[in-house]
Amino acid sequence: EKRHGFLILGQHSLTAQGVLEALLPDPDRLFREARILKPGSRTHAGVVEIAGVKYVLKRYNCRGWFYRLANVLRRSRALHAWLVNWHFLARGVPVPVPLLCLEERRWRLLQRSYVLMEFVEEALTLRERWAGLTEKEKFEFVESCGEMIGRMHRTGMLHGDLKWDNILVGGTSSRDAARLVDLDGSVALRRFNLKRARKDYDRFLKDLCKHEGDGV
């Protein structure tokens, strides 16, 4: 639907409809009391609270006239992230569930765009969790991450920036406790591509070597 100058895509649920009413007409209002996760010129993300429930709201900033013109005939990064999140979920690869995508255009020129997704409680990045793990737990975490990454690649998905800050983990090494985040550079392929998949593994192993030494 279109409301207040936004193209809106959302889940068909009462929850999504309720949070949409809180977002419109100006989603930026929620950032005023948010816990900011990622301030920046390209994207701005924070943990926002709506009706007592926490969500992650990510805004993709408009960066001038060249940005507007370059996006006249293509999807916004927010819409790309919305769609690719559902590709991951449909293939059984764990990522935060997106609730809403808002894309603002004026005369087809892209302005701001947003994605609202679930907030994963009590989760840390793999980098943050690593120092407190035993050697046995480290092995189990790497093994479970390897299984998750393997499933992602077998089903034709690529992450694009598989650093440890983009892997959320819970308090156990269970594969169900992990989530991949920051999917802006992710893509869905028609078939497995070894060369491109290797880039994901290389990025993951770079952080492993950084934290455990080159002898890993």
PDB file of C-alpha atoms in Angstrom:
ATOM      1  CA  GLU A   1       0.000   0.000   0.000  1.00  0.00           C
ATOM      2  CA  LYS A   2       0.972   3.680  -0.195  1.00  0.00           C
ATOM      3  CA  ARG A   3       0.530   6.056   2.726  1.00  0.00           C
ATOM      4  CA  HIS A   4       2.113   9.386   3.700  1.00  0.00           C
ATOM      5  CA  GLY A   5       4.405   9.246   0.663  1.00  0.00           C
ATOM      6  CA  PHE A   6       5.725   5.757   1.461  1.00  0.00           C
ATOM      7  CA  LEU A   7       5.417   2.522  -0.466  1.00  0.00           C
ATOM      8  CA  ILE A   8       4.794  -0.010   2.312  1.00  0.00           C
ATOM      9  CA  LEU A   9       5.450  -3.739   2.291  1.00  0.00           C
ATOM     10  CA  GLY A  10       4.644  -5.727   5.394  1.00  0.00           C
ATOM     11  CA  GLN A  11       3.637  -8.974   6.966  1.00  0.00           C
ATOM     12  CA  HIS A  12      -0.075  -9.756   6.921  1.00  0.00           C
ATOM     13  CA  SER A  13      -0.392  -9.684  10.700  1.00  0.00           C
ATOM     14  CA  LEU A  14      -1.960  -7.581  13.414  1.00  0.00           C
ATOM     15  CA  THR A  15       1.494  -6.991  14.882  1.00  0.00           C
ATOM     16  CA  ALA A  16       2.832  -5.507  11.646  1.00  0.00           C
ATOM     17  CA  GLN A  17      -0.254  -3.310  11.274  1.00  0.00           C
ATOM     18  CA  GLY A  18       0.117  -2.059  14.835  1.00  0.00           C
ATOM     19  CA  VAL A  19       3.774  -1.095  14.499  1.00  0.00           C
ATOM     20  CA  LEU A  20       3.051   0.566  11.146  1.00  0.00           C
ATOM     21  CA  GLU A  21       0.684   2.966  12.880  1.00  0.00           C
ATOM     22  CA  ALA A  22       3.509   3.836  15.306  1.00  0.00           C
ATOM     23  CA  LEU A  23       5.978   4.442  12.459  1.00  0.00           C
ATOM     24  CA  LEU A  24       3.843   6.726  10.319  1.00  0.00           C
ATOM     25  CA  PRO A  25       3.868   9.476   9.333  1.00  0.00           C
ATOM     26  CA  ASP A  26       7.519   9.987  10.406  1.00  0.00           C
ATOM     27  CA  PRO A  27       9.582   6.878  11.304  1.00  0.00           C
ATOM     28  CA  ASP A  28      12.473   9.079  12.442  1.00  0.00           C
ATOM     29  CA  ARG A  29      10.508   9.984  15.595  1.00  0.00           C
ATOM     30  CA  LEU A  30      11.354   6.573  17.039  1.00  0.00           C
ATOM     31  CA  PHE A  31      15.085   7.219  16.841  1.00  0.00           C
ATOM     32  CA  ARG A  32      14.845   9.988  19.446  1.00  0.00           C
ATOM     33  CA  GLU A  33      14.517   7.478  22.288  1.00  0.00           C
ATOM     34  CA  ALA A  34      16.263   4.566  20.567  1.00  0.00           C
ATOM     35  CA  ARG A  35      19.472   2.789  21.517  1.00  0.00           C
ATOM     36  CA  ILE A  36      21.544   3.589  18.458  1.00  0.00           C
ATOM     37  CA  LEU A  37      23.421   0.635  17.012  1.00  0.00           C
ATOM     38  CA  LYS A  38      24.887   2.120  13.875  1.00  0.00           C
ATOM     39  CA  PRO A  39      25.028   5.874  13.256  1.00  0.00           C
ATOM     40  CA  GLY A  40      26.317   6.841   9.862  1.00  0.00           C
ATOM     41  CA  SER A  41      25.872   8.792   6.641  1.00  0.00           C
ATOM     42  CA  ARG A  42      24.740   5.742   4.631  1.00  0.00           C
ATOM     43  CA  THR A  43      22.625   3.911   7.195  1.00  0.00           C
ATOM     44  CA  HIS A  44      21.274   4.630  10.657  1.00  0.00           C
ATOM     45  CA  ALA A  45      20.035   1.799  12.907  1.00  0.00           C
ATOM     46  CA  GLY A  46      18.730   1.546  16.423  1.00  0.00           C
ATOM     47  CA  VAL A  47      16.712  -0.546  18.861  1.00  0.00           C
ATOM     48  CA  VAL A  48      13.273   1.052  19.143  1.00  0.00           C
ATOM     49  CA  GLU A  49      10.375   0.133  21.425  1.00  0.00           C
ATOM     50  CA  ILE A  50       6.765  -0.016  20.260  1.00  0.00           C
ATOM     51  CA  ALA A  51       3.988  -1.029  22.661  1.00  0.00           C
ATOM     52  CA  GLY A  52       6.547  -2.527  25.019  1.00  0.00           C
ATOM     53  CA  VAL A  53       8.231  -4.687  22.343  1.00  0.00           C
ATOM     54  CA  LYS A  54      11.744  -4.047  21.016  1.00  0.00           C
ATOM     55  CA  TYR A  55      12.526  -3.963  17.304  1.00  0.00           C
ATOM     56  CA  VAL A  56      15.485  -2.954  15.143  1.00  0.00           C
ATOM     57  CA  LEU A  57      14.761  -0.039  12.806  1.00  0.00           C
ATOM     58  CA  LYS A  58      17.224   0.639  10.006  1.00  0.00           C
ATOM     59  CA  ARG A  59      17.115   3.750   7.851  1.00  0.00           C
ATOM     60  CA  TYR A  60      18.876   4.054   4.509  1.00  0.00           C
ATOM     61  CA  ASN A  61      19.717   7.710   4.059  1.00  0.00           C
ATOM     62  CA  CYS A  62      19.202   9.798   0.952  1.00  0.00           C
ATOM     63  CA  ARG A  63      22.668  10.995  -0.085  1.00  0.00           C
ATOM     64  CA  GLY A  64      21.958  13.716  -2.595  1.00  0.00           C
ATOM     65  CA  TRP A  65      20.833  14.129  -6.182  1.00  0.00           C
ATOM     66  CA  PHE A  66      23.122  11.529  -7.720  1.00  0.00           C
ATOM     67  CA  TYR A  67      21.748   8.981  -5.255  1.00  0.00           C
ATOM     68  CA  ARG A  68      18.178   9.934  -6.172  1.00  0.00           C
ATOM     69  CA  LEU A  69      18.807   9.692  -9.913  1.00  0.00           C
ATOM     70  CA  ALA A  70      20.784   6.441  -9.662  1.00  0.00           C
ATOM     71  CA  ASN A  71      17.840   4.781  -7.897  1.00  0.00           C
ATOM     72  CA  VAL A  72      15.070   5.921 -10.230  1.00  0.00           C
ATOM     73  CA  LEU A  73      14.828   2.559 -12.003  1.00  0.00           C
ATOM     74  CA  ARG A  74      16.090   0.207  -9.316  1.00  0.00           C
ATOM     75  CA  ARG A  75      15.027  -1.008  -5.892  1.00  0.00           C
ATOM     76  CA  SER A  76      16.104   0.811  -2.792  1.00  0.00           C
ATOM     77  CA  ARG A  77      18.606  -0.907  -0.493  1.00  0.00           C
ATOM     78  CA  ALA A  78      15.813  -1.242   2.050  1.00  0.00           C
ATOM     79  CA  LEU A  79      13.606  -3.116  -0.409  1.00  0.00           C
ATOM     80  CA  HIS A  80      16.555  -5.298  -1.415  1.00  0.00           C
ATOM     81  CA  ALA A  81      17.238  -6.106   2.254  1.00  0.00           C
ATOM     82  CA  TRP A  82      13.540  -6.854   2.852  1.00  0.00           C
ATOM     83  CA  LEU A  83      13.386  -9.307  -0.049  1.00  0.00           C
ATOM     84  CA  VAL A  84      16.711 -11.008   0.649  1.00  0.00           C
ATOM     85  CA  ASN A  85      15.767 -11.548   4.304  1.00  0.00           C
ATOM     86  CA  TRP A  86      12.746 -13.519   3.128  1.00  0.00           C
ATOM     87  CA  HIS A  87      14.936 -15.480   0.691  1.00  0.00           C
ATOM     88  CA  PHE A  88      17.114 -16.547   3.628  1.00  0.00           C
ATOM     89  CA  LEU A  89      14.121 -17.495   5.770  1.00  0.00           C
ATOM     90  CA  ALA A  90      12.490 -19.458   2.951  1.00  0.00           C
ATOM     91  CA  ARG A  91      15.676 -21.520   2.652  1.00  0.00           C
ATOM     92  CA  GLY A  92      15.857 -22.241   6.370  1.00  0.00           C
ATOM     93  CA  VAL A  93      18.840 -19.955   7.039  1.00  0.00           C
ATOM     94  CA  PRO A  94      18.289 -18.073  10.333  1.00  0.00           C
ATOM     95  CA  VAL A  95      18.079 -14.276  10.091  1.00  0.00           C
ATOM     96  CA  PRO A  96      15.994 -11.736  12.036  1.00  0.00           C
ATOM     97  CA  VAL A  97      12.396 -11.704  10.771  1.00  0.00           C
ATOM     98  CA  PRO A  98      11.488  -8.472   8.922  1.00  0.00           C
ATOM     99  CA  LEU A  99       8.094  -6.933   9.674  1.00  0.00           C
ATOM    100  CA  LEU A 100       7.935  -3.844   7.470  1.00  0.00           C
ATOM    101  CA  CYS A 101       9.688  -2.065   4.616  1.00  0.00           C
ATOM    102  CA  LEU A 102       9.003   1.606   3.824  1.00  0.00           C
ATOM    103  CA  GLU A 103      10.282   3.307   0.696  1.00  0.00           C
ATOM    104  CA  GLU A 104       9.835   7.060   0.233  1.00  0.00           C
ATOM    105  CA  ARG A 105       9.864   8.504  -3.301  1.00  0.00           C
ATOM    106  CA  ARG A 106       8.946  11.851  -4.797  1.00  0.00           C
ATOM    107  CA  TRP A 107       8.315  11.845  -8.537  1.00  0.00           C
ATOM    108  CA  ARG A 108      10.069   8.433  -8.594  1.00  0.00           C
ATOM    109  CA  LEU A 109      13.163   9.934  -6.943  1.00  0.00           C
ATOM    110  CA  LEU A 110      14.221   7.874  -3.926  1.00  0.00           C
ATOM    111  CA  GLN A 111      14.358   9.636  -0.565  1.00  0.00           C
ATOM    112  CA  ARG A 112      14.588   7.736   2.732  1.00  0.00           C
ATOM    113  CA  SER A 113      13.826   4.040   3.111  1.00  0.00           C
ATOM    114  CA  TYR A 114      13.446   1.828   6.178  1.00  0.00           C
ATOM    115  CA  VAL A 115      13.295  -1.783   7.334  1.00  0.00           C
ATOM    116  CA  LEU A 116      11.821  -2.796  10.693  1.00  0.00           C
ATOM    117  CA  MET A 117      12.772  -6.260  11.954  1.00  0.00           C
ATOM    118  CA  GLU A 118      12.654  -8.362  15.089  1.00  0.00           C
ATOM    119  CA  PHE A 119      15.133  -7.695  17.884  1.00  0.00           C
ATOM    120  CA  VAL A 120      17.006 -10.803  19.032  1.00  0.00           C
ATOM    121  CA  GLU A 121      17.059 -10.727  22.826  1.00  0.00           C
ATOM    122  CA  GLU A 122      20.245 -11.557  24.768  1.00  0.00           C
ATOM    123  CA  ALA A 123      22.284 -12.036  21.618  1.00  0.00           C
ATOM    124  CA  LEU A 124      25.867 -10.909  21.112  1.00  0.00           C
ATOM    125  CA  THR A 125      28.021 -10.892  18.023  1.00  0.00           C
ATOM    126  CA  LEU A 126      30.321 -13.866  17.634  1.00  0.00           C
ATOM    127  CA  ARG A 127      33.254 -11.477  18.128  1.00  0.00           C
ATOM    128  CA  GLU A 128      31.850 -10.306  21.473  1.00  0.00           C
ATOM    129  CA  ARG A 129      31.033 -13.842  22.625  1.00  0.00           C
ATOM    130  CA  TRP A 130      34.360 -15.421  21.608  1.00  0.00           C
ATOM    131  CA  ALA A 131      36.601 -14.298  24.485  1.00  0.00           C
ATOM    132  CA  GLY A 132      34.362 -15.917  27.105  1.00  0.00           C
ATOM    133  CA  LEU A 133      34.219 -19.358  25.469  1.00  0.00           C
ATOM    134  CA  THR A 134      36.137 -22.475  26.460  1.00  0.00           C
ATOM    135  CA  GLU A 135      38.160 -24.295  23.806  1.00  0.00           C
ATOM    136  CA  LYS A 136      35.405 -26.903  23.489  1.00  0.00           C
ATOM    137  CA  GLU A 137      32.754 -24.202  23.101  1.00  0.00           C
ATOM    138  CA  LYS A 138      34.843 -22.407  20.476  1.00  0.00           C
ATOM    139  CA  PHE A 139      35.026 -25.590  18.418  1.00  0.00           C
ATOM    140  CA  GLU A 140      31.252 -26.100  18.759  1.00  0.00           C
ATOM    141  CA  PHE A 141      30.500 -22.506  17.731  1.00  0.00           C
ATOM    142  CA  VAL A 142      32.735 -22.704  14.660  1.00  0.00           C
ATOM    143  CA  GLU A 143      31.189 -26.058  13.727  1.00  0.00           C
ATOM    144  CA  SER A 144      27.628 -24.740  14.055  1.00  0.00           C
ATOM    145  CA  CYS A 145      28.512 -21.612  12.066  1.00  0.00           C
ATOM    146  CA  GLY A 146      30.077 -23.793   9.393  1.00  0.00           C
ATOM    147  CA  GLU A 147      26.857 -25.807   9.121  1.00  0.00           C
ATOM    148  CA  MET A 148      24.821 -22.620   8.818  1.00  0.00           C
ATOM    149  CA  ILE A 149      27.115 -21.129   6.174  1.00  0.00           C
ATOM    150  CA  GLY A 150      27.124 -24.410   4.257  1.00  0.00           C
ATOM    151  CA  ARG A 151      23.338 -24.471   4.169  1.00  0.00           C
ATOM    152  CA  MET A 152      23.295 -20.851   3.018  1.00  0.00           C
ATOM    153  CA  HIS A 153      25.586 -21.625   0.089  1.00  0.00           C
ATOM    154  CA  ARG A 154      23.922 -24.914  -0.864  1.00  0.00           C
ATOM    155  CA  THR A 155      20.609 -23.105  -1.209  1.00  0.00           C
ATOM    156  CA  GLY A 156      22.128 -20.412  -3.454  1.00  0.00           C
ATOM    157  CA  MET A 157      22.498 -17.576  -0.934  1.00  0.00           C
ATOM    158  CA  LEU A 158      25.580 -15.387  -0.466  1.00  0.00           C
ATOM    159  CA  HIS A 159      26.070 -13.067   2.491  1.00  0.00           C
ATOM    160  CA  GLY A 160      28.692 -10.700   1.068  1.00  0.00           C
ATOM    161  CA  ASP A 161      30.263  -9.517   4.345  1.00  0.00           C
ATOM    162  CA  LEU A 162      30.560 -12.501   6.676  1.00  0.00           C
ATOM    163  CA  LYS A 163      32.614 -10.877   9.422  1.00  0.00           C
ATOM    164  CA  TRP A 164      31.937 -11.958  12.999  1.00  0.00           C
ATOM    165  CA  ASP A 165      30.132  -8.708  13.815  1.00  0.00           C
ATOM    166  CA  ASN A 166      27.443  -9.870  11.363  1.00  0.00           C
ATOM    167  CA  ILE A 167      26.806 -13.174  13.158  1.00  0.00           C
ATOM    168  CA  LEU A 168      24.592 -12.956  16.245  1.00  0.00           C
ATOM    169  CA  VAL A 169      24.812 -15.855  18.687  1.00  0.00           C
ATOM    170  CA  GLY A 170      23.016 -16.748  21.894  1.00  0.00           C
ATOM    171  CA  GLY A 171      24.363 -18.402  24.997  1.00  0.00           C
ATOM    172  CA  THR A 172      24.690 -21.876  23.457  1.00  0.00           C
ATOM    173  CA  SER A 173      26.437 -23.279  20.409  1.00  0.00           C
ATOM    174  CA  SER A 174      23.147 -24.533  18.973  1.00  0.00           C
ATOM    175  CA  ARG A 175      22.651 -23.613  15.318  1.00  0.00           C
ATOM    176  CA  ASP A 176      19.191 -22.366  16.280  1.00  0.00           C
ATOM    177  CA  ALA A 177      20.806 -19.714  18.495  1.00  0.00           C
ATOM    178  CA  ALA A 178      22.698 -18.020  15.617  1.00  0.00           C
ATOM    179  CA  ARG A 179      21.427 -15.350  13.225  1.00  0.00           C
ATOM    180  CA  LEU A 180      23.031 -13.684  10.211  1.00  0.00           C
ATOM    181  CA  VAL A 181      22.563  -9.907  10.111  1.00  0.00           C
ATOM    182  CA  ASP A 182      23.474  -6.928   7.892  1.00  0.00           C
ATOM    183  CA  LEU A 183      22.285  -8.495   4.636  1.00  0.00           C
ATOM    184  CA  ASP A 184      22.607  -5.374   2.477  1.00  0.00           C
ATOM    185  CA  GLY A 185      25.224  -7.056   0.270  1.00  0.00           C
ATOM    186  CA  SER A 186      23.538 -10.457   0.194  1.00  0.00           C
ATOM    187  CA  VAL A 187      22.191 -12.036  -2.998  1.00  0.00           C
ATOM    188  CA  ALA A 188      20.135 -15.053  -4.050  1.00  0.00           C
ATOM    189  CA  LEU A 189      21.662 -17.035  -6.920  1.00  0.00           C
ATOM    190  CA  ARG A 190      20.018 -19.543  -9.225  1.00  0.00           C
ATOM    191  CA  ARG A 191      22.816 -22.023  -8.623  1.00  0.00           C
ATOM    192  CA  PHE A 192      25.802 -22.532  -6.335  1.00  0.00           C
ATOM    193  CA  ASN A 193      28.872 -20.441  -7.211  1.00  0.00           C
ATOM    194  CA  LEU A 194      32.077 -21.731  -5.579  1.00  0.00           C
ATOM    195  CA  LYS A 195      34.184 -18.661  -6.337  1.00  0.00           C
ATOM    196  CA  ARG A 196      31.708 -16.263  -4.755  1.00  0.00           C
ATOM    197  CA  ALA A 197      30.959 -18.604  -1.839  1.00  0.00           C
ATOM    198  CA  ARG A 198      34.671 -18.819  -1.071  1.00  0.00           C
ATOM    199  CA  LYS A 199      34.701 -15.073  -0.418  1.00  0.00           C
ATOM    200  CA  ASP A 200      32.192 -15.603   2.397  1.00  0.00           C
ATOM    201  CA  TYR A 201      34.337 -18.350   3.928  1.00  0.00           C
ATOM    202  CA  ASP A 202      37.522 -16.301   3.542  1.00  0.00           C
ATOM    203  CA  ARG A 203      35.913 -13.379   5.379  1.00  0.00           C
ATOM    204  CA  PHE A 204      34.757 -15.694   8.187  1.00  0.00           C
ATOM    205  CA  LEU A 205      38.196 -17.335   8.458  1.00  0.00           C
ATOM    206  CA  LYS A 206      39.918 -13.937   8.512  1.00  0.00           C
ATOM    207  CA  ASP A 207      38.232 -13.145  11.828  1.00  0.00           C
ATOM    208  CA  LEU A 208      38.924 -16.671  13.112  1.00  0.00           C
ATOM    209  CA  CYS A 209      42.636 -16.213  12.432  1.00  0.00           C
ATOM    210  CA  LYS A 210      42.524 -12.744  13.952  1.00  0.00           C
ATOM    211  CA  HIS A 211      41.151 -14.076  17.252  1.00  0.00           C
ATOM    212  CA  GLU A 212      42.980 -17.414  17.392  1.00  0.00           C
ATOM    213  CA  GLY A 213      46.203 -16.791  15.458  1.00  0.00           C
ATOM    214  CA  ASP A 214      47.364 -17.851  12.017  1.00  0.00           C
ATOM    215  CA  GLY A 215      47.899 -21.417  13.171  1.00  0.00           C
ATOM    216  CA  VAL A 216      44.150 -22.155  13.274  1.00  0.00           C
TER     217      VAL A 216
END
